[in-house]
Coordinates of C-alpha atoms and ligand atoms in Angstrom, one line a residue:
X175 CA -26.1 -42.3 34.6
X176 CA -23.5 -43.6 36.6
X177 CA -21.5 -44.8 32.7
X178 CA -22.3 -41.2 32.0
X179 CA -20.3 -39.9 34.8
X180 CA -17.2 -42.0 34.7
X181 CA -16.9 -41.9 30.7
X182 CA -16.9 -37.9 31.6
X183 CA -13.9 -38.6 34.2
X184 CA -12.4 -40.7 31.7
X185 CA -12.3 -37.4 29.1
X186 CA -11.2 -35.2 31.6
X187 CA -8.4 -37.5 32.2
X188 CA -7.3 -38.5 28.5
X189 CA -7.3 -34.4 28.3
X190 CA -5.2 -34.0 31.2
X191 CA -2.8 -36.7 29.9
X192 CA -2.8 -35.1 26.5
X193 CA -1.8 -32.0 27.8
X194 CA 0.6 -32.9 30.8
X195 CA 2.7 -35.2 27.9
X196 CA 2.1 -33.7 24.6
X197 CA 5.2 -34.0 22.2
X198 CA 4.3 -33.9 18.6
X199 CA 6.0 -36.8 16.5
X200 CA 7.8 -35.1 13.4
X201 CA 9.8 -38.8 12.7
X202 CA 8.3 -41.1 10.0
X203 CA 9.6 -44.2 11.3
X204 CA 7.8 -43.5 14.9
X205 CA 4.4 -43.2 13.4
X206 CA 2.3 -46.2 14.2
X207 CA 1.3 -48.8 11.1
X208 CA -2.3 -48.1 10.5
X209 CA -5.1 -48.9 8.1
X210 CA -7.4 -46.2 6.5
X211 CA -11.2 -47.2 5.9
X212 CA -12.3 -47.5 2.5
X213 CA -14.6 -44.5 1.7
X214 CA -15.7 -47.0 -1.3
X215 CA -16.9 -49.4 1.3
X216 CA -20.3 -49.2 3.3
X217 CA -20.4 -49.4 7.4
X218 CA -21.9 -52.9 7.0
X219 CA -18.6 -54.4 4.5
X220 CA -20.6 -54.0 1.1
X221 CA -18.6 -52.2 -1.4
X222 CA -19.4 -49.4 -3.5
X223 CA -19.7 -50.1 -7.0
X224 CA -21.7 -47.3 -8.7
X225 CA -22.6 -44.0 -8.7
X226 CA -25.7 -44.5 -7.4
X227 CA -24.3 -46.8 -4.5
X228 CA -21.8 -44.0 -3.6
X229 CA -25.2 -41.7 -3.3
X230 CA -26.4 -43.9 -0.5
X231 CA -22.8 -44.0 0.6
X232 CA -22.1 -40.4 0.9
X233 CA -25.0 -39.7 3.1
X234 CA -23.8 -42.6 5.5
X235 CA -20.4 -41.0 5.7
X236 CA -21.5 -37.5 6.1
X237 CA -24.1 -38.7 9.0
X238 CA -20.2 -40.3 10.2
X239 CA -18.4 -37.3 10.4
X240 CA -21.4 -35.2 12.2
X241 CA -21.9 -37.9 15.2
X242 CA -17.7 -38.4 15.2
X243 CA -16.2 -35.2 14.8
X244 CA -17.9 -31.8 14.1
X245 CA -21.3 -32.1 15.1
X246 CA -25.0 -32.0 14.0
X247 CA -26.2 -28.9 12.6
X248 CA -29.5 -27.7 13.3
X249 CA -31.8 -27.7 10.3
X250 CA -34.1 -25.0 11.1
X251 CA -34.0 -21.9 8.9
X252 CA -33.3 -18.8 9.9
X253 CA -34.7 -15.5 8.5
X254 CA -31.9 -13.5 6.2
X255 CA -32.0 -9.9 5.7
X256 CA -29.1 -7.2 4.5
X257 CA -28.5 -3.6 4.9
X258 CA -25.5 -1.6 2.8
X259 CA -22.7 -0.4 5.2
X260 CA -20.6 1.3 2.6
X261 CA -19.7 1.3 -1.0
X262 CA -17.1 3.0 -3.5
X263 CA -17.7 2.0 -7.1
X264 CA -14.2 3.4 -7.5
X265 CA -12.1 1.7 -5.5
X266 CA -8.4 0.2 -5.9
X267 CA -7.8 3.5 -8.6
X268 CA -10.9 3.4 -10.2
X269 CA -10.7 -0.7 -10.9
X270 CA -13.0 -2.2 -8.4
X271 CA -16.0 -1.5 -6.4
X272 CA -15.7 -2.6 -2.5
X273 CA -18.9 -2.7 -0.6
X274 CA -19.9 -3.7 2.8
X275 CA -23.2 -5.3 3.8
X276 CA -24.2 -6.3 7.4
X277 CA -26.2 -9.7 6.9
X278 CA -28.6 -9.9 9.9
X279 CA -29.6 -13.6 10.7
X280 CA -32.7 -13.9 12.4
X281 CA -34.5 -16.8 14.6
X282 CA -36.9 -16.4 17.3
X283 CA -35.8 -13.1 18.8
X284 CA -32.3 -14.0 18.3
X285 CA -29.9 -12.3 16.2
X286 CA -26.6 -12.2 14.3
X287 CA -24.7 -9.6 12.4
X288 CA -22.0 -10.4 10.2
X289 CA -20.1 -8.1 8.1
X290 CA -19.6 -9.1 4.3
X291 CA -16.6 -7.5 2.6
X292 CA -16.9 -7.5 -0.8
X293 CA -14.7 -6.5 -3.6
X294 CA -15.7 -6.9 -7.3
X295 CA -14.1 -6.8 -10.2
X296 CA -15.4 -4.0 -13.2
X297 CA -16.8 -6.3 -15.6
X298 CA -19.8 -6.4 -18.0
X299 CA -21.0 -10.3 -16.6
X300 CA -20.9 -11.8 -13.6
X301 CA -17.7 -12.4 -12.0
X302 CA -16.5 -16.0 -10.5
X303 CA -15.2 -15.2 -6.8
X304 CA -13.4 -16.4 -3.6
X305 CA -15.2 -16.4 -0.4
X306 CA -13.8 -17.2 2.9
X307 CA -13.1 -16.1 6.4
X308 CA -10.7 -13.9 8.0
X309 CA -8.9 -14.5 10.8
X310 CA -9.0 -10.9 13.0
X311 CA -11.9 -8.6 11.6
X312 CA -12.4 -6.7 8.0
X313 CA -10.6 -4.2 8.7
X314 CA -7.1 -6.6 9.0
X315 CA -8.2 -7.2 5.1
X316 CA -6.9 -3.8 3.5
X317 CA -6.1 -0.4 4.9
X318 CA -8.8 1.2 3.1
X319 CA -10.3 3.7 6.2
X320 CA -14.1 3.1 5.1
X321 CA -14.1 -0.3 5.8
X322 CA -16.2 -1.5 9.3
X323 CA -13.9 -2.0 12.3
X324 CA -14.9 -5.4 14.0
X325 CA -16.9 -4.9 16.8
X326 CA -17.6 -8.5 17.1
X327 CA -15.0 -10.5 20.6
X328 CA -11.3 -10.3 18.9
X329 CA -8.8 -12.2 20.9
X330 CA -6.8 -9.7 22.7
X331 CA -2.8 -9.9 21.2
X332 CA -1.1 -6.9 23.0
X333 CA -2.5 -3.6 21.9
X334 CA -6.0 -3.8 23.5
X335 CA -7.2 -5.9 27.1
X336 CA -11.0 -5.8 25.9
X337 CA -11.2 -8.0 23.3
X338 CA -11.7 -5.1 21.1
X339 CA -10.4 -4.2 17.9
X340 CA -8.0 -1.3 17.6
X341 CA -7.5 0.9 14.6
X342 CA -4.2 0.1 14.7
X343 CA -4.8 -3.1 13.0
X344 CA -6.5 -1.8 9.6
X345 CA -4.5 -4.0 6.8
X346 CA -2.2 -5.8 9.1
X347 CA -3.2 -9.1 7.2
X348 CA -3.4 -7.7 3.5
X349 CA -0.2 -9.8 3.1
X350 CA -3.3 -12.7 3.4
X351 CA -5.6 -11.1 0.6
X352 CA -4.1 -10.0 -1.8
X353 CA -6.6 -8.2 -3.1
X354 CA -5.9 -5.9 -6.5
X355 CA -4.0 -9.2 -7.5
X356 CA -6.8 -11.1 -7.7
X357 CA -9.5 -8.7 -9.1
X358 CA -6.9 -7.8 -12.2
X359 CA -7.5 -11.8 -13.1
X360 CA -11.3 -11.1 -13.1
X361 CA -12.2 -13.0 -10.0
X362 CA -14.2 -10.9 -7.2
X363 CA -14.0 -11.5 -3.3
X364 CA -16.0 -11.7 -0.3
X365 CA -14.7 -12.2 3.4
X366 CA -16.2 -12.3 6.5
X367 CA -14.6 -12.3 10.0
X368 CA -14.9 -15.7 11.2
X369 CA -15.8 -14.3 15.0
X370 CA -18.9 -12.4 13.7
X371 CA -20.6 -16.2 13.0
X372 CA -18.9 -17.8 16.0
X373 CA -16.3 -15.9 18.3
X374 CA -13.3 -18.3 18.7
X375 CA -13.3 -19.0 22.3
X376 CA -14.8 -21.7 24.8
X377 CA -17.9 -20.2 25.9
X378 CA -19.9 -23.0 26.2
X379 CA -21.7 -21.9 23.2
X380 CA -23.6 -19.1 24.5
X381 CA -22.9 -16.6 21.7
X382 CA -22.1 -16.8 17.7
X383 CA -24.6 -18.9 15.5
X384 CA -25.4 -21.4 17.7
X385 CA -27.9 -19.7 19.6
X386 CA -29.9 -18.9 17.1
X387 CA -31.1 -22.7 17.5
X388 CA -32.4 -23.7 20.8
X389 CA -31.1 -27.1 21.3
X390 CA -30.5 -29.0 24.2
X391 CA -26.3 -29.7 23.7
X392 CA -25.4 -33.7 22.7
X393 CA -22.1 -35.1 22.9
X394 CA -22.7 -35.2 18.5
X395 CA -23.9 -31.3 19.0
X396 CA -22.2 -28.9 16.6
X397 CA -18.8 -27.2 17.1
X398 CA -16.9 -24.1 16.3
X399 CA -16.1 -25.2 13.0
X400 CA -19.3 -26.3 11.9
X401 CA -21.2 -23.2 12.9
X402 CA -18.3 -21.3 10.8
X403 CA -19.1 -23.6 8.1
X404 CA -22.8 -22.9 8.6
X405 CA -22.3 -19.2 8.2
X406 CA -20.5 -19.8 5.0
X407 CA -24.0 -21.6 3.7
X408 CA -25.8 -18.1 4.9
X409 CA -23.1 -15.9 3.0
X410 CA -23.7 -18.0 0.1
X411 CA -27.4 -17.0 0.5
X412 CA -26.5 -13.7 0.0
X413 CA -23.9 -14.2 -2.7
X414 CA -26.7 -15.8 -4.6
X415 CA -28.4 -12.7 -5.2
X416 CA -25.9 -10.4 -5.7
X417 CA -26.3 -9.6 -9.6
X418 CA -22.4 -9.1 -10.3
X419 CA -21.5 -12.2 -8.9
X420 CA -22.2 -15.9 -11.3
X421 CA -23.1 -17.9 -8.3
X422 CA -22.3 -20.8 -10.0
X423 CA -18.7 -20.3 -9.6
X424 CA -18.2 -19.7 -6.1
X425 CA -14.5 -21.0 -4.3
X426 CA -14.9 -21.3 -1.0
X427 CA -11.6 -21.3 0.9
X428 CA -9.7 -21.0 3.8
X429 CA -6.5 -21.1 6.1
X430 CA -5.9 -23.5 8.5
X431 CA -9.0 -23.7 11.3
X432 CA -10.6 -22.1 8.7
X433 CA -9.6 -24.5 5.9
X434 CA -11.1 -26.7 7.9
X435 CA -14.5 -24.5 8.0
X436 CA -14.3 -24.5 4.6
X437 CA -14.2 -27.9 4.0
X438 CA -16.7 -29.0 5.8
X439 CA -18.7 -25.8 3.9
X440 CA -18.0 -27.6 1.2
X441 CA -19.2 -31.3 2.1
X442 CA -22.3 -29.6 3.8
X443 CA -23.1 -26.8 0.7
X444 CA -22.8 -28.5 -2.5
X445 CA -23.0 -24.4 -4.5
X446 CA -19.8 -24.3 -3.8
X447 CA -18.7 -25.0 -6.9
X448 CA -14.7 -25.3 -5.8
X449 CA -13.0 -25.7 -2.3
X450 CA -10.1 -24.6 -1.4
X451 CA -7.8 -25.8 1.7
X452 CA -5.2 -24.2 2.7
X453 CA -3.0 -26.0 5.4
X454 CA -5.6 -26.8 7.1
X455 CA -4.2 -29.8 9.0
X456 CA -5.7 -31.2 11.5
X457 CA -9.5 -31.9 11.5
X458 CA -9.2 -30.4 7.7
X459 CA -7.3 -31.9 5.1
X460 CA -4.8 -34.1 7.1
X461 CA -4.9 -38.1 8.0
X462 CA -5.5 -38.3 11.6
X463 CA -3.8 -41.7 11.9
X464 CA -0.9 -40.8 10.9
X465 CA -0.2 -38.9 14.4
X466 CA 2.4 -36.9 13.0
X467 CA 2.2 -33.4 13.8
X468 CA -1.0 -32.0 15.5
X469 CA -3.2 -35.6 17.1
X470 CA -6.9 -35.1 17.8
X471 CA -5.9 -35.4 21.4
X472 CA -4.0 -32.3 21.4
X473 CA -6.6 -30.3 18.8
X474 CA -9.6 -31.5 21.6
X475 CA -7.5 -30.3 24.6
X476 CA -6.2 -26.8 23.1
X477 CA -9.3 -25.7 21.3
X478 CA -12.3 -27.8 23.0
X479 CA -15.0 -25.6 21.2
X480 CA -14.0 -27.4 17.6
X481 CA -15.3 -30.0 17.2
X482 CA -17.9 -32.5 18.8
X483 CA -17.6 -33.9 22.1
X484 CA -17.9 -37.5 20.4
X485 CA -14.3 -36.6 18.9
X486 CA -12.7 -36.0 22.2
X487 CA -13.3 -40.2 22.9
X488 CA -10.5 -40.4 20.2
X489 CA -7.9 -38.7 21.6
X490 CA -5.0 -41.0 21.7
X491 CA -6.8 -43.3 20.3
X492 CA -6.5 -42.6 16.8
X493 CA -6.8 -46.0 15.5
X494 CA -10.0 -46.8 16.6
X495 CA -11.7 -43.7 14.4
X496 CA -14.3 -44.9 12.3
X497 CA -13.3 -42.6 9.6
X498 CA -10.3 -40.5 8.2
X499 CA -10.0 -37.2 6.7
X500 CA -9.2 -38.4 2.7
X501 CA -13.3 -39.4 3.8
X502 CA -13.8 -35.9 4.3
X503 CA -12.3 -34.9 1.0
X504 CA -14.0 -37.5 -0.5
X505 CA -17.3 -36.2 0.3
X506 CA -16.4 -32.9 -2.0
X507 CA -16.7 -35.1 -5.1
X508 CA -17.1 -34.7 -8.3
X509 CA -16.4 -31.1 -7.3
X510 CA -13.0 -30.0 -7.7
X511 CA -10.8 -29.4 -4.9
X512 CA -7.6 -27.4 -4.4
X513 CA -4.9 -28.5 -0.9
X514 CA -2.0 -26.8 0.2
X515 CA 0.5 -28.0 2.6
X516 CA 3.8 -25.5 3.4
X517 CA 7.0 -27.1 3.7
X518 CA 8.0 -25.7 7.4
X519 CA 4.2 -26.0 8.6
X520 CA 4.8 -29.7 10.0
X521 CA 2.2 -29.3 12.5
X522 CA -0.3 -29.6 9.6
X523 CA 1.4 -32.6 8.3
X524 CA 1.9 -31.6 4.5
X525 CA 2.4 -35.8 3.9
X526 CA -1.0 -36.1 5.4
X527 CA -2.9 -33.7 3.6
X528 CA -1.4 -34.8 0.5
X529 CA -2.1 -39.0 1.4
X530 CA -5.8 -37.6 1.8
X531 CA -6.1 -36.2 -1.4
X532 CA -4.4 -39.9 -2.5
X533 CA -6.7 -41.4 -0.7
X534 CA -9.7 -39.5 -1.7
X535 CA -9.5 -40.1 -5.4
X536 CA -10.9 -43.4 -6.3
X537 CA -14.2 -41.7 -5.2
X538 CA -13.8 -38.8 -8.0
X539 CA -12.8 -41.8 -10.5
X540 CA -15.7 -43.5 -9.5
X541 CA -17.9 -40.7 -10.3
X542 CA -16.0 -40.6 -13.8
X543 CA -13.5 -37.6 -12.4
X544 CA -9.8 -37.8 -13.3
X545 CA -9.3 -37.1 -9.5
X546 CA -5.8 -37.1 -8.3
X547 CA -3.1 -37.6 -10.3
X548 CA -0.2 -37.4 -7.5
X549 CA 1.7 -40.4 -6.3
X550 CA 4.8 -39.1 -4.5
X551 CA 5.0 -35.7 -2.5
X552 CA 5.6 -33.5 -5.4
X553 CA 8.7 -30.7 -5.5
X554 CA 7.8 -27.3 -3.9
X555 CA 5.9 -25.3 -5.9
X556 CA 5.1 -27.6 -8.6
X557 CA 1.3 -28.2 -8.2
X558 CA -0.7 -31.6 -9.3
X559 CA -3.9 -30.7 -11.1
X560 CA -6.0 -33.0 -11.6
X561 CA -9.7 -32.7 -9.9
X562 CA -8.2 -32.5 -6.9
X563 CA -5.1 -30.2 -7.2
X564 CA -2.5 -30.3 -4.4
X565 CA 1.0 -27.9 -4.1
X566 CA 3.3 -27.9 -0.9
X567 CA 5.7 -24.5 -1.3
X568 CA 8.6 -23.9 0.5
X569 CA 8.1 -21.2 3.8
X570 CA 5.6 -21.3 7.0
X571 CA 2.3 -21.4 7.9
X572 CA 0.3 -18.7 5.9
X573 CA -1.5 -17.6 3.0
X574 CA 0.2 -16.1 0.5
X575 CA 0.0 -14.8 -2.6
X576 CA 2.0 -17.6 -4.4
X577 CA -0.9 -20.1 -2.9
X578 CA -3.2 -17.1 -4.2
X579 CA -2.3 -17.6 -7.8
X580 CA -2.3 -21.3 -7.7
X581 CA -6.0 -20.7 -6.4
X582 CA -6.5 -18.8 -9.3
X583 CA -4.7 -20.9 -11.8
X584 CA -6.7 -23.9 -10.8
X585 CA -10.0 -21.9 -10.6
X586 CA -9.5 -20.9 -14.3
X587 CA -9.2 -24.2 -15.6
X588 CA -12.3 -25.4 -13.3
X589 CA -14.5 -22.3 -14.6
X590 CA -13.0 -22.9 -18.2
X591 CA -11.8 -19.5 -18.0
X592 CA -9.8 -17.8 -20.4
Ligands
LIG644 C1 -3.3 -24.0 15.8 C2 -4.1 -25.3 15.7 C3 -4.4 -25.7 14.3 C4 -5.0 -24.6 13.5 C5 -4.1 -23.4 13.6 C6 -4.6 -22.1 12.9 O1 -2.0 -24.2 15.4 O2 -3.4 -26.3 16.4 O3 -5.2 -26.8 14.2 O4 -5.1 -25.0 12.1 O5 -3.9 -23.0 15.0 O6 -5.8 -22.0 12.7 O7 -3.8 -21.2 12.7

């Protein structure tokens, strides 16, 4: 009890210190020498020397990354049902049909809503498609009037007090999906507002997903990105039966916190046939030893909701993590995987994410994968494709649509398209 207590005063301080002193490290020289575990090696020294070894090996890494970083996720199921919100089989001039369904997730009296916006491609089979979150409701998506304004807690940014969504912001982050783009290449998408499965606040987790389980909270108790990442698994439910869509080629992707919901999606859900991370940084696709950029000290103090409350005994303490995030990348293989770094988004550490995917590789080769062919940080905009495909473009933190068509460039070679 009493350990209990002063490892508790021992947090609060580290978080304090974090925060009082904070200066991110942008200077190669100044970051400290470190060592990255081998994901090819077990907890107990033996190395991994087959596929079936890695088997045994993944599940021992993926327990690792639940008890150290985001948290243990509930396996109870929970009851699925959908009801049509809209639909226009002629949307974007006649090309596309855009639907929305409300999925309702049910467990023990409990409920959650959350809004699916699709858009499909005409087509006489089954389309491949992008899922992923949004970051400020459907309705930021595209300006079309029909679709659903959130109604779901929206962090307040000026224009309302309530944490309400205001009209105002219909297709204020089309710039993010570009949409027609990607349906003229024959891919469909779906996205979901990432505060219907969890709003992105410290609440103590009293609303989103997590109270459909009823759990008595651990310190290795799931965060904000693993009940994201959860949600993913239920929209892929629903994608499953959704006739126009080949659920067997479903990307699931995401920008920054959510890159790094859709990573760990992707570790947790193997249907997702391709993952997609786009500067995702911290906790996502970046090295945490490095320290360069965003540390886990500073992630655990800004957003302390994240992640697991194991995490926060790593804050400035780096080195001693049991695990790094090429581990986490690791975990996606054979499957092929897609990071993006931007060139004046240094708080993601572009290096980082692209060391990870270095460092991630032998794991593909192992299970008979080309994996990653980069050595050196490539030029901007010239993309490594191998399994794991990597680009770092020029310009800030965002989605785009040059990251877009890489996405789709990548996806077509995966899916033997064209
Ligand atoms: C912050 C946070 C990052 C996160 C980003 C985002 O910058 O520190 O970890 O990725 O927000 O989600 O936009």
């Amino acid at each position: 009890m009493k350990l209990a207590l002063l490892s508790v005063i021992l947090l609060f301080f580290s978080a304090t210190l974090v925060a009082q002193t904070f200066v991110a490290n942008y200077d190669e020289s100044k970051m400290p020498a470190y060592t990255l575990p081998d994901p090819l090696v077990f907890n107990n020294g033996v190395p991994v020397k087959s596929k079936s070894d890695w088997k045994k090996r993944r599940i021992e890494l993926v327990n690792l990354f639940e008890n150290v970083e985001y948290g243990t996720t509930p396996a109870g199921k929970v009851r699925l049902s959908s009801v049509l919100l809209s639909e226009n089989l002629n949307s974007l001039d006649g090309k596309a049909i855009r639907r929305e369904v409300q999925l309702k997730l049910e467990k023990d009296g409990v409920e959650i809503l959350m809004n699916v916006l699709l858009y499909l491609p005409k087509s006489d089979k089954p389309v491949p498609l992008f899922v992923g979150y949004n970051f400020s409701g459907n309705h930021t998506v595209a300006k079309d009037p029909a679709i659903a304004i959130t109604t779901s807690w929206l962090k307040s940014r000026g224009t309302t007090t309530d944490n309400s969504a205001p009209e105002s912001q219909r297709g204020s982050d089309a710039k993010s999906w570009p949409i027609a783009e990607v349906l003229a290449r024959g891919y469909g998408v779906a996205t979901i507002y990432c505060g219907d499965a969890d709003p992105d606040f410290d609440d103590g987790f009293k609303n989103g997903v997590h109270t459909l389980f009823k759990e008595t909270r651990s310190t290795s108790s799931w965060g904000t990105v693993a009940g994201w990442a959860w949600g993913l698994s239920r929209v892929m439910d629903y994608l499953e039966k959704v006739k126009e869509i080949n659920a067997k080629q479903v990307a699931v992707l995401g920008h920054s916190r959510l890159g790094k919901a859709a990573l760990w999606a992707g570790v947790k859900d193997k249907r997702f046939a391709l993952v997609i991370s786009n500067e995702s940084g911290c906790g996502g696709a970046a090295l945490s030893k490095r320290i360069y950029g965003e540390t886990v000290g500073r992630i655990n103090t800004s957003f302390p909701h994240w992640f697991c409350e194991n995490f926060r005994k790593y804050n400035l303490k780096e080195e001693d993590l049991p695990l790094d995030q090429h581990e986490l990348l690791a975990l996606l293989a054979p499957r092929p995987l897609y990071v993006c770094s931007a060139e004046e988004d240094q708080w993601s550490d572009p290096k980082g994410e692209f060391l990870s995917c270095v460092g991630a590789s032998p794991v593909y080769q192992l299970l008979g994968k080309e994996g990653f062919p980069g050595k050196d940080l490539p030029d901007f905009q010239k993309p490594i494709l191998g399994t794991i495909g990597y680009h770092i473009r020029q310009g800030k933190h965002a989605i785009n649509l040059y990251d877009w068509s890489c996405f789709m460039d990548f996806a077509d070679i995966c899916f033997k398209k064209n």
